[in-house]
Amino acid sequence: MKAPLRILFADDDLKYSLVLKRFLEREGYDITYTGNGTMALEQFPIVKPDLVLLDINMPGLNGFEVAEKIRERDRHVLLFFLSDRSDKSDRLRGFSLQGNDYLAKPFYPEELIARIKERFETGMTESIQEESYSFGNTVFNYTINEIRTGNHKVLITSRQAEILRILAKNLNLAVDRDLILNAVWGTSSYANSLALNVQMSYLRKALRNDTASGIISLPKKGYMLKG
């Protein structure tokens, strides 16, 4: 017998959430409900969900912040935003955080069920294929966030993996700094620019076992992964 779909559901509107939770459970799904973003993050490694449903306006950590932290751990779990914020900017923010769907409240529960079934029950989810890159004496496995140089193995975060993937796809070529910022963070703001500096520092440390490769800073241009 096939195991039920595991769903982690975070929303601070208790009355609405209990109604939706019961509706989902009648469809046979295994639902773990939390009333805020902090609890959702605590439950994530315990539940190991197939799908995360996130309200955006929650006390403490909002849905966008929760999604960002989840994506640092897991790039494959599906994320659906359920929100009364339907502005274009909010939708774009959701998708820039690698959200898989965005439903504006109010919506019919049947619409959510249809979208879940489309993803999980009609075979439309993509199978995960291993994606790796070789440069210098290093093999970078993007699928599992692993850098391997000889007998040395380093695990990096999903965000660092996204950055290194861009550089690896453009091996020995200059990559514009703003291109990386927009692809990984969604904007090239000053705060994100500082965050990129930090992530580059971590990546250089992760690659230090390979003298035949490394990340070079190019003034007024960006970065280059040599190999």
N, CA and C of each residue as an Amber inpcrd file, in Angstrom:
protein
   681
   0.8430000  -1.1940000   0.0000000   0.0000000   0.0000000   0.0000000
   0.8810000   1.2490000   0.0000000   0.5530000   2.2040000  -0.8350000
   1.3620000   3.4040000  -0.9650000   1.2130000   4.2920000   0.2700000
   2.3380000   4.8020000   0.7830000   2.3070000   5.6750000   1.9580000
   1.6090000   6.9860000   1.6090000   0.8600000   7.5610000   2.5620000
   0.1720000   8.8220000   2.2810000   1.1610000   9.9690000   2.0910000
   0.7610000  10.9320000   1.3150000   1.5690000  12.1210000   1.0820000
   1.7160000  12.8910000   2.3810000   2.9360000  13.2500000   2.7430000
   3.1900000  13.9960000   3.9710000   3.2170000  15.5000000   3.6610000
   2.3570000  16.2470000   4.3480000   2.2580000  17.6890000   4.1240000
   2.5060000  18.4300000   5.4250000   3.4110000  19.4090000   5.3990000
   3.6350000  20.3190000   6.5160000   2.9220000  21.6210000   6.1880000
   1.9950000  22.0340000   7.0490000   1.1110000  23.1610000   6.7910000
   1.2990000  24.2080000   7.8790000   1.6910000  25.4280000   7.4960000
   1.9270000  26.5090000   8.4610000   1.0490000  27.7140000   8.1320000
   0.2020000  28.0960000   9.0910000  -0.6970000  29.2410000   8.9110000
  -1.1770000  29.6640000  10.2970000  -1.1850000  30.9620000  10.5810000
  -1.5710000  31.4180000  11.9230000  -3.0810000  31.6160000  12.0790000
  -3.8560000  31.4470000  11.0080000  -5.3130000  31.5490000  11.0790000
  -5.8650000  30.1740000  11.4680000  -6.0750000  29.9710000  12.7810000
  -6.4040000  28.6480000  13.2950000  -7.7180000  28.1090000  12.7310000
  -8.7730000  28.9180000  12.7390000 -10.0840000  28.4550000  12.2830000
 -10.0430000  28.0130000  10.8270000  -9.4680000  28.8680000   9.9810000
  -9.3480000  28.5410000   8.5560000  -8.4810000  27.2980000   8.3690000
  -7.3870000  27.2270000   9.1170000  -6.4260000  26.1370000   8.9280000
  -7.0160000  24.7880000   9.3170000  -7.8010000  24.7400000  10.3900000
  -8.3860000  23.4700000  10.8130000  -9.3870000  22.9530000   9.7950000
 -10.1320000  23.8660000   9.1730000 -11.0680000  23.4640000   8.1190000
 -10.3100000  22.8710000   6.9340000  -9.2470000  23.5720000   6.5050000
  -8.4690000  23.0870000   5.3650000  -7.7510000  21.7860000   5.7140000
  -7.2470000  21.6850000   6.9470000  -6.5680000  20.4640000   7.3870000
  -7.5080000  19.2650000   7.3080000  -8.7420000  19.4150000   7.8030000
  -9.7030000  18.3130000   7.7520000 -10.0290000  17.9250000   6.3110000
 -10.1200000  18.9330000   5.4540000 -10.4080000  18.6790000   4.0370000
  -9.2810000  17.8540000   3.4100000  -8.0390000  18.2180000   3.7010000
  -6.8850000  17.5030000   3.1540000  -6.7980000  16.0900000   3.7190000
  -7.1180000  15.9450000   4.9950000  -7.0690000  14.6160000   5.6080000
  -8.1220000  13.6900000   5.0080000  -9.2800000  14.2370000   4.6310000
 -10.3070000  13.4140000   3.9850000  -9.8350000  12.8820000   2.6370000
  -8.8680000  13.6120000   2.0350000  -8.2970000  13.1520000   0.7700000
  -7.2100000  12.0970000   0.9770000  -6.9060000  11.8040000   2.2570000
  -5.9320000  10.7600000   2.5570000  -4.5220000  11.2590000   2.8240000
  -4.3330000  12.5710000   2.9160000  -3.0040000  13.1110000   3.1450000
  -2.6680000  13.1370000   4.6430000  -1.3890000  12.9950000   4.9530000
  -0.8930000  13.0430000   6.3270000  -0.4640000  14.4830000   6.6130000
  -1.2300000  15.2060000   7.4540000  -1.0150000  16.6380000   7.6600000
  -0.4000000  16.9130000   9.0280000   0.6740000  17.6790000   9.0330000
   1.2270000  18.2310000  10.2730000   1.0070000  19.7320000  10.2330000
   0.2270000  20.2360000  11.1880000  -0.1200000  21.6640000  11.1990000
   0.6770000  22.4150000  12.2650000   1.1660000  23.5950000  11.9150000
   1.8120000  24.4900000  12.8730000   1.2440000  25.8930000  12.6830000
   1.2330000  26.6650000  13.7780000   0.6210000  27.9830000  13.7320000
   1.5610000  29.1200000  13.4370000   2.8600000  28.8190000  13.2390000
   3.8040000  29.8940000  12.8970000   5.0190000  29.3180000  12.1840000
   5.8350000  30.2140000  11.6350000   6.9780000  29.7950000  10.8360000
   8.0730000  29.1220000  11.6230000   8.3000000  29.5750000  12.8600000
   9.3520000  28.9810000  13.6830000   9.0570000  27.5110000  13.9540000
   7.7970000  27.2100000  14.3080000   7.4070000  25.8220000  14.5500000
   7.5110000  24.9810000  13.2790000   7.1970000  25.5930000  12.1470000
   7.2970000  24.8640000  10.8800000   8.7280000  24.4230000  10.6120000
   9.6720000  25.3210000  10.8750000  11.0840000  24.9620000  10.6740000
  11.5300000  23.8670000  11.6360000  11.0050000  23.9090000  12.8560000
  11.3490000  22.8690000  13.8290000  10.7960000  21.5140000  13.3990000
   9.6090000  21.5230000  12.8020000   8.9650000  20.2720000  12.3950000
   9.5020000  19.7270000  11.0830000  10.1040000  20.5790000  10.2710000
  10.5260000  20.1660000   8.9240000  11.4300000  18.9230000   8.9280000
  12.5210000  18.8970000   9.7140000  13.3750000  17.6950000   9.6730000
  12.7360000  16.4790000  10.3250000  11.7200000  16.6990000  11.1590000
  11.0340000  15.5810000  11.8210000  10.0070000  14.9600000  10.8780000
   9.2050000  15.8090000  10.2440000   8.1380000  15.3400000   9.3600000
   8.6880000  14.7980000   8.0420000   9.7790000  15.4380000   7.5460000
  10.3160000  15.1010000   6.2220000   9.1940000  15.1350000   5.1750000
   8.5690000  16.3000000   4.9970000   7.3760000  16.3760000   4.1480000
   7.6830000  16.2320000   2.6630000   6.6660000  15.8340000   1.9260000
   6.7280000  15.8480000   0.4650000   6.3280000  17.2200000  -0.0700000
   5.5120000  17.9410000   0.7220000   4.9880000  19.2360000   0.3230000
   4.8780000  20.1230000   1.5520000   5.2420000  21.4090000   1.3910000
   5.0890000  22.3950000   2.4630000   4.1130000  23.4690000   1.9880000
   3.0610000  23.6990000   2.7690000   2.0880000  24.7550000   2.4980000
   2.3770000  25.9110000   3.4490000   2.6630000  27.0890000   2.9130000
   3.0890000  28.2170000   3.7410000   2.1970000  29.4260000   3.5410000
   1.5960000  29.8920000   4.6460000   1.0180000  31.2240000   4.6420000
   2.1770000  32.2140000   4.6690000   1.9680000  33.4260000   4.1950000
   3.0560000  34.4110000   4.1910000   3.0240000  35.2850000   5.4350000
   1.8640000  35.8150000   5.7850000   1.7580000  36.7140000   6.9410000
   1.6240000  35.9110000   8.2230000   2.7520000  35.5430000   8.8230000
   2.7600000  34.8290000  10.0950000   3.6360000  35.5760000  11.0760000
   3.3370000  35.5120000  12.3700000   4.1920000  36.1650000  13.3620000
   5.5540000  35.4780000  13.4420000   6.5460000  36.2380000  13.8620000
   7.8930000  35.6740000  13.9030000   8.4400000  35.5800000  12.5010000
   8.7720000  34.3850000  12.0760000   9.2440000  34.1680000  10.7070000
   8.0530000  34.1090000   9.7650000   8.0720000  34.9440000   8.7080000
   6.9780000  34.8710000   7.7420000   7.2410000  33.7490000   6.7320000
   6.2780000  33.5250000   5.8550000   6.3840000  32.4170000   4.9150000
   7.5810000  32.5080000   3.9910000   7.9210000  33.7220000   3.5640000
   9.0770000  33.8880000   2.6940000  10.3630000  33.4990000   3.4260000
  10.4690000  33.9110000   4.6880000  11.6680000  33.5930000   5.4700000
  11.7740000  32.1020000   5.7330000  10.6310000  31.4670000   5.9960000
  10.6350000  30.0170000   6.2030000  11.0670000  29.3060000   4.9220000
  10.5250000  29.7410000   3.7900000  10.8740000  29.1230000   2.5060000
  12.3680000  29.2480000   2.2280000  12.9160000  30.4170000   2.5100000
  14.3440000  30.6360000   2.2720000  15.1910000  29.6720000   3.0970000
  14.8090000  29.4680000   4.3640000  15.5790000  28.5800000   5.2340000
  15.3950000  27.1200000   4.8290000  14.1920000  26.7760000   4.3770000
  13.9680000  25.4080000   3.9070000  14.7980000  25.1280000   2.6620000
  14.8570000  26.0950000   1.7570000  15.6220000  25.8930000   0.5240000
  17.1260000  25.7820000   0.7850000  17.6020000  26.3110000   1.9020000
  19.0110000  26.1390000   2.2540000  19.3050000  24.6940000   2.6300000
  18.2680000  23.9720000   3.0660000  18.4300000  22.5730000   3.4710000
  18.0150000  21.5930000   2.3750000  16.9900000  21.9680000   1.6200000
  16.3710000  21.0250000   0.6840000  15.8430000  21.7780000  -0.5280000
  16.3990000  21.5060000  -1.6970000  15.9450000  22.2170000  -2.8970000
  14.8670000  21.4520000  -3.6570000  14.5500000  20.2280000  -3.2050000
  13.6390000  19.3950000  -3.9700000  12.2160000  19.3290000  -3.4060000
  12.0540000  19.5260000  -2.0890000  10.7070000  19.4720000  -1.5250000
   9.8500000  20.5580000  -2.1640000   8.5760000  20.2500000  -2.4190000
   7.7030000  21.2360000  -3.0610000   7.1830000  22.2400000  -2.0430000
   7.1350000  23.5130000  -2.4540000   6.6500000  24.6020000  -1.6070000
   5.4780000  25.2860000  -2.3020000   4.3360000  25.3620000  -1.6120000
   3.1810000  26.1140000  -2.1070000   2.9390000  27.2790000  -1.1400000
   2.8280000  28.4840000  -1.6760000   2.4420000  29.6330000  -0.8610000
   0.9280000  29.7980000  -0.9260000   0.2940000  29.9690000   0.2460000
  -1.1450000  30.2160000   0.3410000  -1.3010000  31.5570000   1.0500000
  -1.7300000  32.5990000   0.3400000  -1.6810000  33.9190000   0.9500000
  -2.7580000  34.8450000   0.4200000  -3.1820000  35.7850000   1.2840000
  -4.0940000  36.8310000   0.8230000  -3.3350000  37.9710000   0.1650000
  -2.0060000  37.8300000   0.0780000  -1.1850000  38.8080000  -0.6280000
  -1.0380000  38.3470000  -2.0800000  -1.7350000  39.0280000  -2.9660000
  -1.7660000  38.5740000  -4.3610000  -1.0820000  39.5430000  -5.3230000
  -0.3340000  40.5200000  -4.7790000   0.3690000  41.4620000  -5.6420000
   1.4090000  40.7370000  -6.4920000   1.6930000  41.3130000  -7.6380000
   2.6960000  40.7440000  -8.5360000   4.0420000  40.5970000  -7.8430000
   4.4180000  41.6050000  -7.0490000   5.7220000  41.5710000  -6.3750000
   5.8150000  40.4030000  -5.3990000   4.6890000  40.0950000  -4.7090000
   4.6950000  38.9710000  -3.7740000   4.8200000  37.6440000  -4.5160000
   4.0960000  37.5190000  -5.6390000   4.1980000  36.2920000  -6.4270000
   5.6170000  36.0850000  -6.9470000   6.2190000  37.1660000  -7.4400000
   7.5870000  37.0680000  -7.9510000   8.5570000  36.7150000  -6.8330000
   8.3290000  37.2760000  -5.6520000   9.1860000  36.9440000  -4.5090000
   9.0660000  35.4590000  -4.1900000   7.8370000  34.9560000  -4.2170000
   7.6310000  33.5390000  -3.9330000   8.3560000  32.6360000  -4.9150000
   8.2690000  32.9780000  -6.1890000   8.9220000  32.1380000  -7.1920000
  10.4440000  32.3280000  -7.1980000  10.9110000  33.5120000  -6.7890000
  12.3620000  33.7200000  -6.6960000  12.9640000  32.8660000  -5.5800000
  12.1270000  32.4950000  -4.6010000  12.5590000  31.6090000  -3.5200000
  12.3540000  30.1420000  -3.8920000  12.1280000  29.8950000  -5.1750000
  11.9370000  28.5450000  -5.7070000  10.6700000  27.8970000  -5.1810000
   9.6350000  28.7340000  -4.9700000   8.3200000  28.1840000  -4.6640000
   7.7520000  27.5240000  -5.9060000   6.9800000  26.4680000  -5.7220000
   6.4470000  25.7120000  -6.8520000   5.0390000  26.1300000  -7.2550000
   4.3300000  26.8220000  -6.3360000   2.9960000  27.2950000  -6.6600000
   2.6180000  28.4050000  -5.6960000   1.6230000  29.2020000  -6.0920000
   1.1900000  30.3450000  -5.2840000  -0.3130000  30.4890000  -5.4570000
  -1.0590000  30.2430000  -4.3750000  -2.5150000  30.3530000  -4.4180000
  -2.9370000  31.5580000  -3.5920000  -3.6740000  32.4580000  -4.2280000
  -4.1560000  33.6520000  -3.5380000  -5.4610000  33.3370000  -2.8090000
  -5.5250000  33.6800000  -1.5290000  -6.7620000  33.5100000  -0.7550000
  -7.7600000  34.6050000  -1.1440000  -9.0490000  34.3070000  -1.1070000
  -9.6300000  32.9880000  -0.8090000  -9.5980000  32.0800000  -2.0320000
  -9.4380000  30.7990000  -1.8080000  -9.4950000  29.8360000  -2.9060000
 -10.3390000  28.6450000  -2.4400000 -10.8570000  27.9010000  -3.3840000
 -11.6200000  26.7040000  -3.0540000 -10.6480000  25.5790000  -2.6780000
 -10.9300000  24.8480000  -1.6070000 -10.0560000  23.7210000  -1.2530000
  -9.8570000  22.7490000  -2.4140000 -10.8980000  22.6060000  -3.2340000
 -10.7860000  21.7060000  -4.3850000  -9.6890000  22.1400000  -5.3520000
  -9.4500000  23.4660000  -5.4200000  -8.3870000  23.9550000  -6.2990000
  -7.0210000  23.5220000  -5.7830000  -6.8250000  23.6070000  -4.4610000
  -5.5670000  23.1540000  -3.8750000  -5.3820000  21.6580000  -4.1070000
  -6.4410000  20.8830000  -3.8830000  -6.3640000  19.4360000  -4.0980000
  -5.9850000  19.1230000  -5.5390000  -6.5770000  19.8440000  -6.4760000
  -6.2880000  19.6100000  -7.8890000  -4.8170000  19.8730000  -8.1910000
  -4.2710000  20.9300000  -7.5910000  -2.8600000  21.2480000  -7.8520000
  -1.9290000  20.2230000  -7.2040000  -2.3100000  19.7360000  -6.0240000
  -1.5060000  18.6960000  -5.3820000  -1.5200000  17.4200000  -6.2230000
  -2.7100000  17.0400000  -6.6880000  -2.8170000  15.8190000  -7.4980000
  -2.0490000  15.9620000  -8.8090000  -2.0610000  17.1620000  -9.3640000
  -1.3230000  17.3900000 -10.6030000   0.1570000  17.1160000 -10.3950000
   0.6650000  17.5230000  -9.2320000   2.0910000  17.3490000  -8.9440000
   2.4610000  15.9190000  -8.5680000   1.5930000  15.2700000  -7.7850000
   1.9890000  14.0080000  -7.1620000   1.2760000  12.7670000  -7.6850000
   0.0770000  12.9240000  -8.2090000  -0.7150000  11.7290000  -8.5100000
  -0.9000000  11.4730000 -10.0000000  -0.4510000  12.3960000 -10.8360000
  -0.5820000  12.1610000 -12.2790000   0.7740000  12.0260000 -12.9530000
   1.8130000  11.7940000 -12.1090000   3.1380000  11.5330000 -12.6670000
   3.8170000  12.7280000 -13.2750000   3.4210000  13.9420000 -12.8340000
   3.9850000  15.1360000 -13.4530000   5.2080000  15.6660000 -12.7300000
   5.5580000  15.0760000 -11.5740000   6.7810000  15.5100000 -10.9140000
   7.9710000  14.9800000 -11.6890000   9.0020000  15.7640000 -11.7720000
  10.2050000  15.3730000 -12.4940000  11.0600000  14.4660000 -11.6130000
  11.5970000  13.4220000 -12.1950000  12.5350000  12.6030000 -11.4440000
  13.8380000  13.3690000 -11.2970000  14.4690000  13.1520000 -10.1520000
  15.6840000  13.8980000  -9.8480000  16.8750000  13.1950000 -10.4910000
  17.5110000  13.8510000 -11.4210000  18.6810000  13.3040000 -12.0790000
  19.9350000  13.9250000 -11.4570000  20.9370000  13.1060000 -11.2660000
  22.1690000  13.6170000 -10.6780000  22.8060000  14.6230000 -11.6330000
  23.2390000  15.7240000 -11.0800000  23.8670000  16.7870000 -11.8650000
  25.2160000  17.0910000 -11.2310000  26.2810000  16.8990000 -11.9860000
  27.6150000  17.1310000 -11.4270000  28.5030000  17.8410000 -12.4410000
  29.5460000  18.4760000 -11.9210000  30.4830000  19.2590000 -12.7390000
  31.9080000  18.9300000 -12.2960000  32.8120000  18.8480000 -13.2650000
  34.2160000  18.5780000 -12.9720000  35.0630000  19.7810000 -13.3620000
  35.9860000  20.1510000 -12.5040000  36.9410000  21.2190000 -12.8010000
  38.1680000  21.0080000 -11.9320000  39.3400000  21.2450000 -12.5300000
  40.5800000  20.9740000 -11.8100000  40.6180000  19.5240000 -11.3740000
  40.8660000  19.3030000 -10.0840000  40.8500000  17.9540000  -9.5210000
  39.5900000  17.7020000  -8.6940000  38.5590000  18.4830000  -8.9670000
  37.3470000  18.4730000  -8.1480000  36.1360000  18.0120000  -8.9380000
  35.2400000  17.3000000  -8.2500000  33.9210000  16.9630000  -8.7880000
  32.8910000  17.5950000  -7.8550000  32.0390000  18.4180000  -8.4150000
  30.9780000  19.0860000  -7.6600000  29.6560000  18.4240000  -7.9990000
  29.0520000  17.7750000  -7.0150000  27.7610000  17.1280000  -7.1980000
  26.6830000  18.0980000  -6.7250000  26.0420000  18.7460000  -7.6790000
  25.0230000  19.7520000  -7.3680000  23.7960000  19.1280000  -6.7120000
  23.4830000  17.8930000  -7.0810000  22.2720000  17.2440000  -6.5800000
  22.3080000  17.0720000  -5.0640000  23.4740000  16.7570000  -4.5090000
  23.5770000  16.5120000  -3.0640000  24.4570000  17.5510000  -2.3610000
  24.7940000  18.6580000  -3.0700000  25.5720000  19.7550000  -2.4620000
  26.9420000  19.2910000  -1.9670000  27.6150000  18.4660000  -2.7510000
  28.8900000  17.9050000  -2.3100000  30.0370000  18.3160000  -3.2260000
  31.1450000  18.7190000  -2.6170000  32.3880000  18.9940000  -3.3340000
  33.3970000  17.9220000  -2.9360000  33.9170000  17.2130000  -3.9240000
  34.8680000  16.1410000  -3.6300000  36.1700000  16.3870000  -4.3870000
  37.2690000  16.4450000  -3.6440000  38.6070000  16.5990000  -4.2180000
  39.4720000  15.4760000  -3.6800000  39.7650000  14.4940000  -4.5130000
  40.4990000  13.3300000  -4.0220000  39.7050000  12.6470000  -2.9230000
  40.3460000  12.4960000  -1.7440000  39.6670000  11.8720000  -0.6100000
  38.9540000  12.8810000   0.2760000  39.0280000  14.1610000  -0.1010000
  38.4010000  15.2060000   0.6950000  36.9760000  15.4630000   0.2070000
  36.0360000  15.4680000   1.1420000  34.6400000  15.7220000   0.8080000
  34.1160000  16.8700000   1.6750000  33.4690000  17.8390000   1.0310000
  32.9030000  18.9820000   1.7420000  31.4390000  19.1330000   1.3140000
  30.5420000  19.2820000   2.2880000  29.1400000  19.5490000   2.0040000
  28.8800000  21.0430000   2.1460000  28.1980000  21.6140000   1.1860000
  27.9050000  23.0400000   1.1990000  26.3920000  23.2440000   1.2620000
  25.9680000  24.4750000   1.5240000  24.5380000  24.7670000   1.5910000
  23.9480000  24.8280000   0.1830000  22.6330000  24.7910000   0.1110000
  21.9630000  24.8610000  -1.1920000  22.2330000  26.1910000  -1.8880000
  22.3020000  27.2640000  -1.1070000  22.5780000  28.5740000  -1.7060000
  23.9920000  28.6180000  -2.2850000  24.9600000  28.0720000  -1.5540000
  26.3210000  28.0040000  -2.0720000  26.3800000  27.1190000  -3.3100000
  25.5900000  26.0500000  -3.3120000  25.5500000  25.1560000  -4.4780000
  24.9890000  25.8730000  -5.6980000  23.9800000  26.7260000  -5.4910000
  23.4190000  27.4850000  -6.6070000  24.4650000  28.4180000  -7.2110000
  25.2540000  29.0680000  -6.3480000  26.3020000  29.9760000  -6.8210000
  27.3670000  29.2040000  -7.5920000  27.8200000  28.1050000  -6.9970000
  28.8840000  27.3220000  -7.6380000  28.4050000  26.7130000  -8.9520000
  27.1480000  26.3560000  -9.0200000  26.6000000  25.8100000 -10.2620000
  26.6910000  26.8320000 -11.3890000  26.3500000  28.0820000 -11.0970000
  26.4350000  29.1370000 -12.1130000  27.8680000  29.2930000 -12.5930000
  28.8030000  29.3070000 -11.6450000  30.2200000  29.4530000 -12.0120000
  30.7160000  28.2410000 -12.7940000  30.2910000  27.0450000 -12.3680000
  30.7480000  25.8240000 -13.0420000  30.2150000  25.7240000 -14.4690000
  28.9980000  26.2360000 -14.6820000  28.4310000  26.2380000 -16.0360000
  29.1690000  27.2080000 -16.9510000  29.8890000  28.1490000 -16.3390000
  30.6560000  29.1420000 -17.1060000  32.1410000  29.0240000 -16.7630000
  32.6250000  27.7920000 -16.6880000  33.9960000  27.5250000 -16.2820000
  35.0070000  28.3270000 -17.1130000  35.9230000  28.9860000 -16.4100000
  36.9720000  29.8100000 -17.0300000  36.4250000  31.0330000 -17.7660000
  35.1820000  31.4120000 -17.4450000  34.5850000  32.6120000 -18.0350000
  34.1670000  33.5730000 -16.9250000  34.2080000  34.8620000 -17.2400000
  33.7650000  35.8690000 -16.2750000  32.2430000  35.8060000 -16.1260000
  31.7730000  35.8250000 -14.8730000  30.3320000  35.8290000 -14.5860000
  30.0140000  37.1190000 -13.8420000  29.1010000  37.8890000 -14.3840000
  28.7450000  39.1750000 -13.7950000  28.1620000  38.9890000 -12.3920000
  28.5670000  39.8460000 -11.4800000  28.1180000  39.7630000 -10.0930000
  26.5980000  39.8950000  -9.9810000  26.0240000  40.8360000 -10.7320000
  24.5820000  41.0330000 -10.6770000  23.8190000  39.8270000 -11.2100000
  24.3920000  39.1200000 -12.1710000  23.7520000  37.9200000 -12.6840000
  23.5960000  36.8890000 -11.5660000  24.6420000  36.7100000 -10.7700000
  24.5860000  35.7640000  -9.6500000  23.5580000  36.2140000  -8.6200000
  23.5850000  37.5070000  -8.2780000  22.6630000  38.0290000  -7.2670000
  21.2060000  37.8420000  -7.6870000  20.9090000  38.1700000  -8.9220000
  19.5250000  38.0600000  -9.3970000  19.0810000  36.6110000  -9.5200000
  19.9940000  35.7330000  -9.8810000  19.6410000  34.3240000 -10.0420000
  19.4400000  33.6250000  -8.7010000  20.2480000  33.9900000  -7.7090000
  20.2220000  33.2780000  -6.4260000  19.3380000  33.9550000  -5.3870000
  19.3710000  35.3040000  -5.3500000  18.5880000  36.0300000  -4.3440000
  17.3460000  36.7180000  -4.9210000  17.3110000  36.9100000  -6.2080000
  16.1780000  37.5800000  -6.8130000  16.3590000  39.0700000  -6.9970000
  17.3120000  39.6830000  -6.2580000  17.6090000  41.1070000  -6.4010000
  19.0950000  41.3200000  -6.1670000  19.6030000  42.4650000  -6.6280000
  21.0140000  42.7940000  -6.4380000  21.1610000  43.8990000  -5.3940000
  20.3810000  43.8200000  -4.3280000  20.4180000  44.8400000  -3.2830000
  21.7610000  44.8260000  -2.5550000  21.9900000  45.9030000  -1.8020000
  23.2560000  46.0200000  -1.0640000  23.4000000  44.8860000  -0.0460000
  22.3070000  44.5770000   0.6690000  22.3580000  43.5030000   1.6690000
  22.6860000  42.1620000   1.0270000  22.0720000  41.8860000  -0.1160000
  22.3590000  40.6310000  -0.8050000  23.7770000  40.5990000  -1.3570000
  24.2690000  41.7720000  -1.7500000  25.6500000  41.8570000  -2.2360000
  26.6370000  41.4940000  -1.1300000  26.3610000  41.9640000   0.0800000
  27.2080000  41.6050000   1.2200000  27.1110000  40.1080000   1.5140000
  25.8890000  39.5670000   1.3920000  25.6970000  38.1320000   1.6190000
  26.4780000  37.3030000   0.5950000  26.5350000  37.7860000  -0.6470000
  27.3020000  37.0880000  -1.6850000  28.7860000  37.0500000  -1.3200000
  29.3080000  38.1380000  -0.7800000  30.7120000  38.1600000  -0.3570000
  30.9880000  37.0520000   0.6660000  30.0620000  36.9020000   1.6070000
  30.2100000  35.8750000   2.6460000  30.1710000  34.4780000   2.0370000
  29.2200000  34.2470000   1.1360000  29.0980000  32.9290000   0.5280000
  30.3150000  32.5860000  -0.3300000  30.8700000  33.5770000  -1.0030000
  32.0830000  33.3430000  -1.7990000  33.2520000  32.9410000  -0.9000000
  33.3160000  33.5510000   0.2740000  34.3750000  33.1920000   1.2240000
  34.2600000  31.7250000   1.6320000  33.0230000  31.2760000   1.8990000
  32.8060000  29.8720000   2.2650000  33.1570000  28.9420000   1.1070000
  32.7990000  29.3400000  -0.1120000  33.0900000  28.4960000  -1.2670000
  34.5860000  28.3660000  -1.5120000  35.3010000  29.4540000  -1.3380000
  36.7690000  29.3960000  -1.5140000  37.3950000  28.4310000  -0.5030000
  36.8820000  28.4400000   0.7240000  37.3760000  27.5000000   1.7290000
  37.0420000  26.0670000   1.3470000  35.8530000  25.8700000   0.7800000
  35.4360000  24.5280000   0.3860000  36.2850000  23.9730000  -0.7530000
  36.8750000  24.8820000  -1.5580000  37.6820000  24.4650000  -2.7090000
  39.1890000  24.5090000  -2.4440000  39.5740000  24.7870000  -1.2130000
  40.9960000  25.0250000  -0.9410000  41.8740000  23.7790000  -1.0910000
  41.2590000  22.5760000  -1.1190000  42.0530000  21.3550000  -1.2830000
  42.4990000  21.1210000  -2.7220000  41.9830000  21.9260000  -3.6450000
  42.3150000  21.7570000  -5.0620000  43.1360000  22.9460000  -5.5490000
  44.4260000  22.7380000  -5.7240000  45.3030000  23.8240000  -6.1900000
  45.1240000  24.1020000  -7.6740000  44.4130000  23.1990000  -8.3780000
  44.2300000  23.3740000  -9.8210000  42.9560000  24.1530000 -10.1510000
  42.1870000  24.5250000  -9.1410000  40.9720000  25.2950000  -9.4020000
  40.7670000  26.3080000  -8.2790000  39.8380000  27.2200000  -8.4890000
  39.5540000  28.2240000  -7.4820000  38.6900000  29.3300000  -8.0650000
  38.1560000  30.1560000  -7.1840000  37.3010000  31.2630000  -7.6060000
  38.1110000  32.5520000  -7.5820000  38.1370000  33.2270000  -8.7160000
  38.8910000  34.4720000  -8.8600000  37.9180000  35.6440000  -8.9010000
  38.2360000  36.7020000  -8.1540000  37.4510000  37.9350000  -8.2300000
  37.9750000  38.7880000  -9.3730000  37.0760000  39.2860000 -10.1810000
  37.4420000  40.1190000 -11.3170000  36.8910000  41.5260000 -11.0850000
  37.7590000  42.5090000 -10.8140000  37.2930000  43.8720000 -10.5300000
  36.3820000  44.4040000 -11.6290000  35.2200000  44.9320000 -11.2120000
  34.2240000  45.5480000 -12.1060000  33.5740000  44.5430000 -13.0600000
  33.8620000  43.2670000 -12.8820000  33.2540000  42.2540000 -13.7620000
  32.4670000  41.2190000 -12.9710000  33.0820000  40.6300000 -11.9600000
  32.3960000  39.6220000 -11.1850000  33.3490000  38.5470000 -10.7160000
  33.0780000  37.3050000 -11.1190000  33.8820000  36.1760000 -10.6440000
  34.1400000  35.2060000 -11.7890000  35.1890000  34.3810000 -11.5900000
  35.4740000  33.3280000 -12.5470000  35.9430000  32.1000000 -11.7920000
  35.3710000  30.9420000 -12.1350000  35.8470000  29.6670000 -11.6030000
  36.8690000  29.1170000 -12.5910000  38.1030000  28.9960000 -12.1340000
  39.1360000  28.4710000 -13.0410000  39.2760000  26.9810000 -12.8000000
  39.6340000  26.2650000 -13.8480000  39.7780000  24.8250000 -13.7250000
  40.2810000  24.2210000 -15.0070000
